[in-house]
Structures are given as structure tokens and as C-alpha cells.
PDB file of C-alpha atoms in Angstrom:
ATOM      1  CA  UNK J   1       7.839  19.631  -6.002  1.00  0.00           C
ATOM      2  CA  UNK J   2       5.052  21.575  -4.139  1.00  0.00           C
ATOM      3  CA  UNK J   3       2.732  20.352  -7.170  1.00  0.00           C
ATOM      4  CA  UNK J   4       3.685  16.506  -7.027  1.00  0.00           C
ATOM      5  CA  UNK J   5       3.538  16.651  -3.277  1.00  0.00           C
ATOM      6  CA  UNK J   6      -0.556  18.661  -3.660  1.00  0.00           C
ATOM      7  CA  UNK J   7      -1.073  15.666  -5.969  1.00  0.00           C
ATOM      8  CA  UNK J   8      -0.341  12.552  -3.824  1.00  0.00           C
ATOM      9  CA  UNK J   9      -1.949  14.197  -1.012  1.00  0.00           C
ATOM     10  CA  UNK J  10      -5.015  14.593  -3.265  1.00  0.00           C
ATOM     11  CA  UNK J  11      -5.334  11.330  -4.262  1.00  0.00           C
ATOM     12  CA  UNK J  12      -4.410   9.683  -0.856  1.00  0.00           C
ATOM     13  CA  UNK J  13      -7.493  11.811   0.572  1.00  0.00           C
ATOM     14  CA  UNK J  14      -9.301  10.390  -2.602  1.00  0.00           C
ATOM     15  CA  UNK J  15      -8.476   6.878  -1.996  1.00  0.00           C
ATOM     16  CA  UNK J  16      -9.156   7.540   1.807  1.00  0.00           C
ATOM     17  CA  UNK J  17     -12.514   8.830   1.203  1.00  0.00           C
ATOM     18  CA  UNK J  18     -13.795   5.584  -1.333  1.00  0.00           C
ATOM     19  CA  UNK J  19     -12.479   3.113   0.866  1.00  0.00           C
ATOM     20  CA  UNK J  20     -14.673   4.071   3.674  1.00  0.00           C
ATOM     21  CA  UNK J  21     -17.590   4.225   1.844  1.00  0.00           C
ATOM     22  CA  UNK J  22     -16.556   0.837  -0.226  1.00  0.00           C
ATOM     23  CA  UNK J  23     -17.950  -2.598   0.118  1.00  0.00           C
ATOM     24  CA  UNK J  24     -16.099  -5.586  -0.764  1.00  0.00           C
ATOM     25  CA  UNK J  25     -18.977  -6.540  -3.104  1.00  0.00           C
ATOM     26  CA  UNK J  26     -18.981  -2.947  -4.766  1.00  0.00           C
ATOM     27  CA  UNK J  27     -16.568  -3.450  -7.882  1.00  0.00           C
ATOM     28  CA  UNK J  28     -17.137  -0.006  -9.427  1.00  0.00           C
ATOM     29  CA  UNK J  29     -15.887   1.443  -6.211  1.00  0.00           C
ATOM     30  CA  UNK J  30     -13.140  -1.179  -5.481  1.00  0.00           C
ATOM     31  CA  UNK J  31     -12.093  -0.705  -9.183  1.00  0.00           C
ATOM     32  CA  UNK J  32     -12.292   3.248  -8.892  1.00  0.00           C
ATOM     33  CA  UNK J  33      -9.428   2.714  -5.807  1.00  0.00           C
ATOM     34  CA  UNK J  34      -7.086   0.587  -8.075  1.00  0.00           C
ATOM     35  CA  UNK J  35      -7.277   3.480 -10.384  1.00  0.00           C
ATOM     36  CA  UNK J  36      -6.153   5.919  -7.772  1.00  0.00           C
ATOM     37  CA  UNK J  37      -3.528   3.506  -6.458  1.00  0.00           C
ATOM     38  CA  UNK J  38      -2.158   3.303  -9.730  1.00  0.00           C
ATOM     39  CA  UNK J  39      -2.109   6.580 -10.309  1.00  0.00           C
ATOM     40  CA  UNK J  40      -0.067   7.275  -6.693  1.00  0.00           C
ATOM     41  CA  UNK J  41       2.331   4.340  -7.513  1.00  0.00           C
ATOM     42  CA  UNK J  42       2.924   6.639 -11.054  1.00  0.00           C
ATOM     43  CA  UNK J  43       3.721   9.681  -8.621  1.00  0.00           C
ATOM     44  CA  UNK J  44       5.538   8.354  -6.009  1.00  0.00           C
ATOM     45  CA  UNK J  45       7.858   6.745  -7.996  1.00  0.00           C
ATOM     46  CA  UNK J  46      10.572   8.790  -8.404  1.00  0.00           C
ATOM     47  CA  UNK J  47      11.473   9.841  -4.854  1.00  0.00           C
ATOM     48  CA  UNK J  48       9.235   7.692  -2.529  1.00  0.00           C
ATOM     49  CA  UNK J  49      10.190   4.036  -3.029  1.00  0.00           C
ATOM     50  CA  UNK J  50       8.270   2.952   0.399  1.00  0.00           C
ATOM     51  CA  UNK J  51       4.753   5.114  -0.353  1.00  0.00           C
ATOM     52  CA  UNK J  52       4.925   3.556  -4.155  1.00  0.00           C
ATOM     53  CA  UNK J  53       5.336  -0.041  -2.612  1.00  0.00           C
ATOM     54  CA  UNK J  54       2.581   0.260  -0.261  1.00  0.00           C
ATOM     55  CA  UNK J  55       0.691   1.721  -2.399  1.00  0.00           C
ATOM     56  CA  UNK J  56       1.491  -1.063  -5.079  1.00  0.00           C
ATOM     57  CA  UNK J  57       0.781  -3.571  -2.449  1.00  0.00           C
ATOM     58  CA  UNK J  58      -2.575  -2.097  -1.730  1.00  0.00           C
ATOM     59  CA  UNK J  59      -3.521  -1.663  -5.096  1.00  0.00           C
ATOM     60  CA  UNK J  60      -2.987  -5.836  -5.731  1.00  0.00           C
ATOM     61  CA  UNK J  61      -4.785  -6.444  -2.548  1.00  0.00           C
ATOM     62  CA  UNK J  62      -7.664  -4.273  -3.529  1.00  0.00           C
ATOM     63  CA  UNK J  63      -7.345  -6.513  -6.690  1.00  0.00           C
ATOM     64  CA  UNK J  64      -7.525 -10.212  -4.798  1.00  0.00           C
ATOM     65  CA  UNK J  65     -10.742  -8.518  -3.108  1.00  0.00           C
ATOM     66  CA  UNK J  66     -12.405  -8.144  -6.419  1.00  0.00           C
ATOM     67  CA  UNK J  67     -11.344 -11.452  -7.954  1.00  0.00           C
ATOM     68  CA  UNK J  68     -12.521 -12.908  -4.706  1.00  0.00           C
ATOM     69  CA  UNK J  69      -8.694 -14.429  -4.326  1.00  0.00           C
ATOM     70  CA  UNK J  70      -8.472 -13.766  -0.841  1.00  0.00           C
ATOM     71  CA  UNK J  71      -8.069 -16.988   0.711  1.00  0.00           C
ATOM     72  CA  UNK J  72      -8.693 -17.975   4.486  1.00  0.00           C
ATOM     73  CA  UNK J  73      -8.264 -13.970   5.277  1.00  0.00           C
ATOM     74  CA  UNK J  74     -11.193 -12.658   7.564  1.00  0.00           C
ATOM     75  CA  UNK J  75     -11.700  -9.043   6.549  1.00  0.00           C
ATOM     76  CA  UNK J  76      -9.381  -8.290   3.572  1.00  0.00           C
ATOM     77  CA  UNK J  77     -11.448  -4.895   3.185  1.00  0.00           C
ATOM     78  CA  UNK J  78     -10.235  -4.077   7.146  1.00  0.00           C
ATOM     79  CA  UNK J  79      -6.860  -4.675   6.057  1.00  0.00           C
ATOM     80  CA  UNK J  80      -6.539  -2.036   2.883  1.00  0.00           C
ATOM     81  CA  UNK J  81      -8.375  -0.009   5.064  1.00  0.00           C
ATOM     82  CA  UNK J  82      -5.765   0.287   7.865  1.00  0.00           C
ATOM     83  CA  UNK J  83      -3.117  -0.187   4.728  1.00  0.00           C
ATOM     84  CA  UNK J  84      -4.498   3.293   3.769  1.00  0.00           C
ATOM     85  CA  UNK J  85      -4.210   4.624   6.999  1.00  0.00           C
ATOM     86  CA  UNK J  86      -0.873   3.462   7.163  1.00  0.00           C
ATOM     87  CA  UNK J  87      -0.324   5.504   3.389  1.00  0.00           C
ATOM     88  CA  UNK J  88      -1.454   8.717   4.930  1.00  0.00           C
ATOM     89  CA  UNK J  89       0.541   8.481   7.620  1.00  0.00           C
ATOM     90  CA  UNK J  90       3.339   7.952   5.964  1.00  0.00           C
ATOM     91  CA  UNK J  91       2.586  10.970   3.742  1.00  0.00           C
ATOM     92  CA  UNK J  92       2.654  13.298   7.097  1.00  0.00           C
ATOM     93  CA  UNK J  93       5.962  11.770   7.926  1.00  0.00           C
ATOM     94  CA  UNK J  94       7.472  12.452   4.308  1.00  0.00           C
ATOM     95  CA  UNK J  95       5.605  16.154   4.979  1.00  0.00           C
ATOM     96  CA  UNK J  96       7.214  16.406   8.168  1.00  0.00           C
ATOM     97  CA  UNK J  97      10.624  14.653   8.055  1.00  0.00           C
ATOM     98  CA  UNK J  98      11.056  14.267   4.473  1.00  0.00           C
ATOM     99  CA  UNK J  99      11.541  10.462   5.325  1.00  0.00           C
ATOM    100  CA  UNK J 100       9.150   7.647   5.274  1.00  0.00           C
ATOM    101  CA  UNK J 101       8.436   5.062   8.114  1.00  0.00           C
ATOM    102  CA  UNK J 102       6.714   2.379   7.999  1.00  0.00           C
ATOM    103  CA  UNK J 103       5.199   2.598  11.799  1.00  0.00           C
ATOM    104  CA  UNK J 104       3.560  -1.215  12.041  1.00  0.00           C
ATOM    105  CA  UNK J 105       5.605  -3.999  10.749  1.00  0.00           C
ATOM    106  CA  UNK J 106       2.621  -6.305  11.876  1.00  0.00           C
ATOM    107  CA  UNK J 107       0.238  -4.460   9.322  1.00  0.00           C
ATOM    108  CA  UNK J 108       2.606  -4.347   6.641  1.00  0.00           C
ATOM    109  CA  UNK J 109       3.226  -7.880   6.557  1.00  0.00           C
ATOM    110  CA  UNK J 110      -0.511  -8.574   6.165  1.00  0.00           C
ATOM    111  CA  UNK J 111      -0.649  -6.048   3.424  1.00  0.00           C
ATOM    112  CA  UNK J 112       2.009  -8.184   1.572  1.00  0.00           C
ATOM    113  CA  UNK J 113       0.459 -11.293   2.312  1.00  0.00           C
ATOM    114  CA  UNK J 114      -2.889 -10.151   1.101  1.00  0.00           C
ATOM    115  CA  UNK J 115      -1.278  -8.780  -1.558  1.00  0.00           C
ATOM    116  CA  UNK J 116       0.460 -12.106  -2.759  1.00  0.00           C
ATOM    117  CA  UNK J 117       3.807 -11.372  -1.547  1.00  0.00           C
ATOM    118  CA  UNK J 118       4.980 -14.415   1.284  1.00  0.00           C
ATOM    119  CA  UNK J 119       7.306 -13.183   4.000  1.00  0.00           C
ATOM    120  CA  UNK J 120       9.157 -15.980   6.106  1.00  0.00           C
ATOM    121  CA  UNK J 121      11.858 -14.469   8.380  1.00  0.00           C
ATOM    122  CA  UNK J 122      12.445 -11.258   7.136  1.00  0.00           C
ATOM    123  CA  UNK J 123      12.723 -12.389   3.525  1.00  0.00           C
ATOM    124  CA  UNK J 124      10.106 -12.184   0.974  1.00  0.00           C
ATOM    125  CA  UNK J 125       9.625 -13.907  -2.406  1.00  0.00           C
ATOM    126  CA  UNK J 126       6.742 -13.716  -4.697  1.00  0.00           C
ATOM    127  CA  UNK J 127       6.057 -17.559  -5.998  1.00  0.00           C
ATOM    128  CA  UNK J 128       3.970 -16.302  -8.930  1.00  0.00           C
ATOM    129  CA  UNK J 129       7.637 -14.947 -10.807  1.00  0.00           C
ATOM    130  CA  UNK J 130      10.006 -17.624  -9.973  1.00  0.00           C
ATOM    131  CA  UNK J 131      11.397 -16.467  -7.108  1.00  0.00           C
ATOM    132  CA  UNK J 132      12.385 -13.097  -8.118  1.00  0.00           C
ATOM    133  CA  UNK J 133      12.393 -10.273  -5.830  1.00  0.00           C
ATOM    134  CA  UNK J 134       8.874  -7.851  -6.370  1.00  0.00           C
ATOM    135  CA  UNK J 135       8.971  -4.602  -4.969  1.00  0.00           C
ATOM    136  CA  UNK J 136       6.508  -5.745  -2.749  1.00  0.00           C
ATOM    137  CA  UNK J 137       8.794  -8.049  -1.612  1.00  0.00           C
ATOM    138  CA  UNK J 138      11.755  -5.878  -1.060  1.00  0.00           C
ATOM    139  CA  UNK J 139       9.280  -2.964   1.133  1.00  0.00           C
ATOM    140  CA  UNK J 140       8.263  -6.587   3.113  1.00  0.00           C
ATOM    141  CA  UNK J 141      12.045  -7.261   3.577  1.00  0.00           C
ATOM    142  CA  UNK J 142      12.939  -3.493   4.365  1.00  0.00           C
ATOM    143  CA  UNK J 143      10.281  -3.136   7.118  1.00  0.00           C
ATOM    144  CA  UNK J 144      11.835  -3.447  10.744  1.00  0.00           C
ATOM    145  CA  UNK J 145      11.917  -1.427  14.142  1.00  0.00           C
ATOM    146  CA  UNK J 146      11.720   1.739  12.310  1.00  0.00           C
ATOM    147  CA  UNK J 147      11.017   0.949   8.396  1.00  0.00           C
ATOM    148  CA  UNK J 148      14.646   1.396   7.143  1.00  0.00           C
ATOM    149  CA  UNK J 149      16.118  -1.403   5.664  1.00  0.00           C
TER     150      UNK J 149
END
């Protein structure tokens, strides 16, 4: 456990680091963070369904960024950026508490929606699958007050 806990906090630094040096034009870079998303997603699976969505939904937005699919969205790279904020603290909490929260709904939403994932309500549905239920959608539908769903 001590090992798998040393490796997610490794790679969250890791991912932390790039994306503060990144550029939304610098694909090698952006593409470098998908790899380390993935590769948190693969770790958190097991025992951290919340991290592994966010990190899932980060990892597609950091995607839409490099396939310029980003739509009417300001500053996609601003939102990944606090997404990845919001990742690390989560990873204290889990550290601390052994539970993770999700501390801004607000955030979280535009994480999904960057991602791909539409949210009306409390209820999220990802068009691009027929309707069916992501885990992207179901961390936008479990986010309230205090992250539980």
C-alpha cells in the first residue's frame, strides 16, 4: 500500500510539474501528461474511484487541447491546470482522511465539460456513447456539498 500510495504521489508531482511548464501549443509536453494521467488512472483504480475519474477526465481534456477540440472555452490549459490542483489535493485528503473530496463542484463541472462529459442538473450523460453513463459522468453526478454521492 505504502508503494502504490509513493507512486501516485510521484506521478501527481510529475504531472504537476509539466503542466506548469506546458503550453497549449507544446504537444510533446501535452502528450507526455496524457501518459502520466494514464498511468494514475491505472493506479488509482482499484481503491480511488474519484482520483481515477478526475484524473480520467483530465487526461481527455488534456486530449481536446491537443486536437484543438475545445470549443468556445477561454483557457482550457487554466482549467487542467486548476483540475491538477484539484488531483493533489485530493491526494492529501486520501493521505489524511483516507477519503476523497472533491472541494469545488464549480471546477469539476468544467473539467467534465472540457472533457466531453455534459452535466444538466446534477445528471450527466456523455452523447458520444448513446447515452450511457461514463465514469466521467458518474464523478460529475457524484460531486455535491462535500463530493459524496
Amino acid at each position: 500500500m505504502a508503494e502504490e500510495q509513493n507512486r501516485v504521489q510521484e506521478l501527481i508531482e510529475q504531472i504537476a510539474g509539466a503542466i506548469m511548464t506546458a503550453d497549449a501549443d507544446d504537444l510533446s509536453s501535452l502528450g507526455a501528461i496524457c501518459t502520466s494521467l494514464e498511468q494514475l488512472v491505472g493506479v488509482l483504480q482499484e481503491g480511488r474511484p474519484l482520483g481515477a475519474n478526475l484524473a480520467t477526465c483530465l487526461n481527455e481534456a488534456v486530449e481536446k487541447i491537443i486536437l484543438d477540440e475545445c470549443g468556445a472555452v477561454d483557457d482550457p490549459l487554466d482549467i487542467v491546470v486548476h483540475g491538477i490542483a484539484m488531483l493533489q489535493r485530493l491526494q492529501i485528503d486520501f493521505e489524511r482522511n483516507g477519503q476523497e473530496v472533491v472541494d469545488d463542484a464549480e471546477l469539476m463541472q468544467q473539467i467534465a465539460a472540457l472533457a466531453g462529459v455534459e452535466t444538466d442538473r446534477g445528471e450527466a450523460t456523455a452523447p458520444e456513447n448513446g447515452g450511457e453513463l461514463t465514469p466521467e459522468a458518474m464523478l460529475a453526478m457524484d460531486v455535491g456539498t462535500n463530493g459524496e454521492g
